[in-house]
Tab-separated table of C-alpha atoms in Angstrom:
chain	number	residue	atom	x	y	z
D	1	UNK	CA	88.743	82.082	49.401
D	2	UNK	CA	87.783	81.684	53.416
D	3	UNK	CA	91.053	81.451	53.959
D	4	UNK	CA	92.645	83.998	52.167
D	5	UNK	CA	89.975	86.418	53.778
D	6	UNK	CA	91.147	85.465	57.254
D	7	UNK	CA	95.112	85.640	56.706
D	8	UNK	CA	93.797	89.605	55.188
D	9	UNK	CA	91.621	90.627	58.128
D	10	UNK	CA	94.826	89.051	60.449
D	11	UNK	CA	97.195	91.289	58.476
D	12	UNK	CA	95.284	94.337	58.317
D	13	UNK	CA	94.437	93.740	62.262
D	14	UNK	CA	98.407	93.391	62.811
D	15	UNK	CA	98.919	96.586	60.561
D	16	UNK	CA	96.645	98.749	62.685
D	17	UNK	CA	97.628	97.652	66.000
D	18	UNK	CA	101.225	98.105	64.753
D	19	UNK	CA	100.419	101.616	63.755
D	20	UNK	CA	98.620	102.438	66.801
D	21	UNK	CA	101.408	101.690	68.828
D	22	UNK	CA	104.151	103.872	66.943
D	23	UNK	CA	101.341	106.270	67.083
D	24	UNK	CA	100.873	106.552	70.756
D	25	UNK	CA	104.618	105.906	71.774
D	26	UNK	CA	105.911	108.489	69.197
D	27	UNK	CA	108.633	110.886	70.501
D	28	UNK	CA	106.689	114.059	72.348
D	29	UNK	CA	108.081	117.083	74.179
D	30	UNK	CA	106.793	117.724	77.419
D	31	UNK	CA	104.300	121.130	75.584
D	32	UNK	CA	102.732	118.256	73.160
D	33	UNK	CA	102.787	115.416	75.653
D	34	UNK	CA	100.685	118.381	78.198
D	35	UNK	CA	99.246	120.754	75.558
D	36	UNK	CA	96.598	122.753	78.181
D	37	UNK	CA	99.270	123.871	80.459
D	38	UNK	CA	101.025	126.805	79.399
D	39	UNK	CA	104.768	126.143	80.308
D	40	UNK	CA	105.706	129.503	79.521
D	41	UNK	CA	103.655	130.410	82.666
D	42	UNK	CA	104.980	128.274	85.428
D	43	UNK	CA	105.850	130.839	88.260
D	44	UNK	CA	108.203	128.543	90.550
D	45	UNK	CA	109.587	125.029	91.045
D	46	UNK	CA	109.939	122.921	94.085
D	47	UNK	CA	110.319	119.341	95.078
D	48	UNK	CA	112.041	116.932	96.808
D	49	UNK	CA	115.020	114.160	96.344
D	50	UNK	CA	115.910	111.266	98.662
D	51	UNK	CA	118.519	108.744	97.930
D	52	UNK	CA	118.377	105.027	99.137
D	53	UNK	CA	118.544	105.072	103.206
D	54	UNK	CA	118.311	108.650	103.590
D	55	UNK	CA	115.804	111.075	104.965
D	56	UNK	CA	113.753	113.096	102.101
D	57	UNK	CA	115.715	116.637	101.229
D	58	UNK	CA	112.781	119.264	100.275
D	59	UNK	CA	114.080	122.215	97.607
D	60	UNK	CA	113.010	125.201	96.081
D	61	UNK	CA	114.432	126.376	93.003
D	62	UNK	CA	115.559	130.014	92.607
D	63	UNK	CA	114.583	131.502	89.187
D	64	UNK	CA	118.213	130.976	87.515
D	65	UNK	CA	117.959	127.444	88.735
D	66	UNK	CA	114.501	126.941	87.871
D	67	UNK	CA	114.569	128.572	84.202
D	68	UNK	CA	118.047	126.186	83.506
D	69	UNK	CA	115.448	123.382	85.036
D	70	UNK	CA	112.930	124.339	82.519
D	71	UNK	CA	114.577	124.618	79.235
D	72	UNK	CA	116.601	121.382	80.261
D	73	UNK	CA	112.678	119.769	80.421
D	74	UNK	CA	111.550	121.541	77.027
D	75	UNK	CA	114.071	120.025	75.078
D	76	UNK	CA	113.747	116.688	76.322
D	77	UNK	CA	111.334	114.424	74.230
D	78	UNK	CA	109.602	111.901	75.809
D	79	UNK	CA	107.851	108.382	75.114
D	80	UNK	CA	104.341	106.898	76.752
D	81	UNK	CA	104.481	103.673	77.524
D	82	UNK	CA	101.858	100.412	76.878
D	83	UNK	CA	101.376	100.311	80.427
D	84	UNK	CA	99.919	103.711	80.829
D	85	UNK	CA	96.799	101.867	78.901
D	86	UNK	CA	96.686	98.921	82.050
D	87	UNK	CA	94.720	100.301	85.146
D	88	UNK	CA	97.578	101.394	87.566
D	89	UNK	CA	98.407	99.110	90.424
D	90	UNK	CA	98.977	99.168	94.237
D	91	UNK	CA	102.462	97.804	94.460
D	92	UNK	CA	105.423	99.705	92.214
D	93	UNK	CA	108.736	98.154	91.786
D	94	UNK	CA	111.524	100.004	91.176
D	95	UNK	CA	113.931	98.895	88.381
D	96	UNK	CA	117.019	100.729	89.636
D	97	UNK	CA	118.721	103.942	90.256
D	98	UNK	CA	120.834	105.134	92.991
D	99	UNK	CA	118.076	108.664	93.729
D	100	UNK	CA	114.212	109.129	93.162
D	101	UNK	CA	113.310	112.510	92.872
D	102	UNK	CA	109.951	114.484	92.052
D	103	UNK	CA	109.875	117.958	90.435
D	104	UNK	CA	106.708	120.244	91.147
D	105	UNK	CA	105.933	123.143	88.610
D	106	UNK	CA	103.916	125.456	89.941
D	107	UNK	CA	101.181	127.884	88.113
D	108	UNK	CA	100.397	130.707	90.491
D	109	UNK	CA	99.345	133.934	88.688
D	110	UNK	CA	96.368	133.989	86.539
D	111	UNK	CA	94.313	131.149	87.033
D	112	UNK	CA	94.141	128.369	84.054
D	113	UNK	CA	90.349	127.771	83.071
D	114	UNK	CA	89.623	124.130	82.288
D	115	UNK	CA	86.906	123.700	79.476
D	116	UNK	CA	84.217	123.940	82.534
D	117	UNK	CA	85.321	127.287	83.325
D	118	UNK	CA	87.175	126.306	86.482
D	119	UNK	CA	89.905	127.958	87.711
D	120	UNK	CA	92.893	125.883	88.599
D	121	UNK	CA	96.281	127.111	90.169
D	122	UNK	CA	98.958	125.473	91.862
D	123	UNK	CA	101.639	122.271	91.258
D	124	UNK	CA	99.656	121.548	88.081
D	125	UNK	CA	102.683	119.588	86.337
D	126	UNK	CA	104.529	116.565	88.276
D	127	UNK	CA	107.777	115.167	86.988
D	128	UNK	CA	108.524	111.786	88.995
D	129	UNK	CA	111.574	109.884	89.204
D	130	UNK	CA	111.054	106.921	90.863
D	131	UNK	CA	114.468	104.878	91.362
D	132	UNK	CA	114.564	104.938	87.565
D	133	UNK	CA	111.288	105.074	86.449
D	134	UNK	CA	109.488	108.169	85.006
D	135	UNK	CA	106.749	109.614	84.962
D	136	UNK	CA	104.727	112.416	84.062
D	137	UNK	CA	101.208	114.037	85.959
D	138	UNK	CA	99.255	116.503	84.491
D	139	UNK	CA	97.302	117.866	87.498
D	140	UNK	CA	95.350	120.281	86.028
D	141	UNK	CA	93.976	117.358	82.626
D	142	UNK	CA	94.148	114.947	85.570
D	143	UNK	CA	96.720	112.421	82.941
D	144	UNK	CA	99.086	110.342	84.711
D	145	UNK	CA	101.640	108.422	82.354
D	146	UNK	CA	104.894	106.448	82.820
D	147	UNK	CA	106.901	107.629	80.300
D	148	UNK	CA	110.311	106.425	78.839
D	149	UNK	CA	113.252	109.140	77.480
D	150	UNK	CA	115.876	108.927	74.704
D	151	UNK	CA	119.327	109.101	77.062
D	152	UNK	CA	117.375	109.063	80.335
D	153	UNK	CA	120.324	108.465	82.271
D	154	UNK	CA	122.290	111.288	81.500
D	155	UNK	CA	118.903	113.732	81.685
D	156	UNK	CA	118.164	112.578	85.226
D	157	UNK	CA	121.820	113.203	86.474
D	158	UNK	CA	121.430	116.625	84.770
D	159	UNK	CA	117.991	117.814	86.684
D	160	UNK	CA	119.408	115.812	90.102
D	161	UNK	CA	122.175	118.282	89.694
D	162	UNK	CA	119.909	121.154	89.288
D	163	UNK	CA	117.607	120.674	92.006
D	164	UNK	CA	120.165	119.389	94.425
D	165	UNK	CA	121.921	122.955	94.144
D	166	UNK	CA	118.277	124.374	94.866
D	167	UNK	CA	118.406	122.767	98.483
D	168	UNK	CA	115.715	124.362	101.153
């Protein structure tokens, strides 16, 4: 009967942890994955892009640019990863890519009130490509996540084209 007990409280351990993960690397859009910033809102993008061996190229996107930037973003689903839950270290390695970009959304008209009352304006949302690797900041809920993306290869070359024709 000891036994049995154990293999249960094993299973049912497995079961939860299992479900926990599907739970918090389900598919999100970027409105779900950041649900206090209004992206309906964001009043102008800018950035930067550097490939391997090259000086860093600074843009600003105009509003045609910016609003194809945008919906290409809000359709795009993304996944956390495990290693969001790990305390974030000093030394990042990249896994590949042949650009690294990072994509600044900016919130300048009315200010957005955080639950203290705060108001908060500015490049509130960070989209990061670092040689490969993604990831997500939420400056205004203070989130950071590395996040992965059905057909990420294809969706990167598509916002590197963007913002490359958005040169400063």
């Amino acid at each position: 009967m000891k036994k049995r007990k154990s293999w249960l409280i094993c299973i049912l351990t497995a079961a939860l942890l299992l479900a926990g993960y599907f739970w918090y690397t389900r598919p999100m859009t970027l409105d779900r994955l950041c649900p206090d910033l209004p992206l309906d809102q964001i009043t102008g993008v800018s950035g930067w892009y550097r490939f391997p061996g090259s000086e860093i190229q600074n843009f600003t996107l105009e509003e045609e640019q910016a609003d194809a930037l945008l919906t290409l973003v809000k359709r795009q689903t993304f996944r956390r990863s495990l290693a969001n839950l790990l305390p974030r270290g000093g030394v990042h390695f990249a896994s590949g890519g042949d650009f690294t970009w990072l994509v600044k959304f900016e919130f300048r008209g009315e200010p957005l009130r955080d639950s203290a009352g705060n108001g908060h304006t500015g490049d509130l949302l960070h989209l990061e490509d670092f040689w490969g690797e993604l990831s997500v900041s939420d400056n205004f809920a203070k989130k950071d996540w590395e996040v992965r993306s059905p057909a990420f290869s294809q969706w990167r070359q598509d916002v590197f084209s963007i913002i490359t024709d958005g040169r400063s």
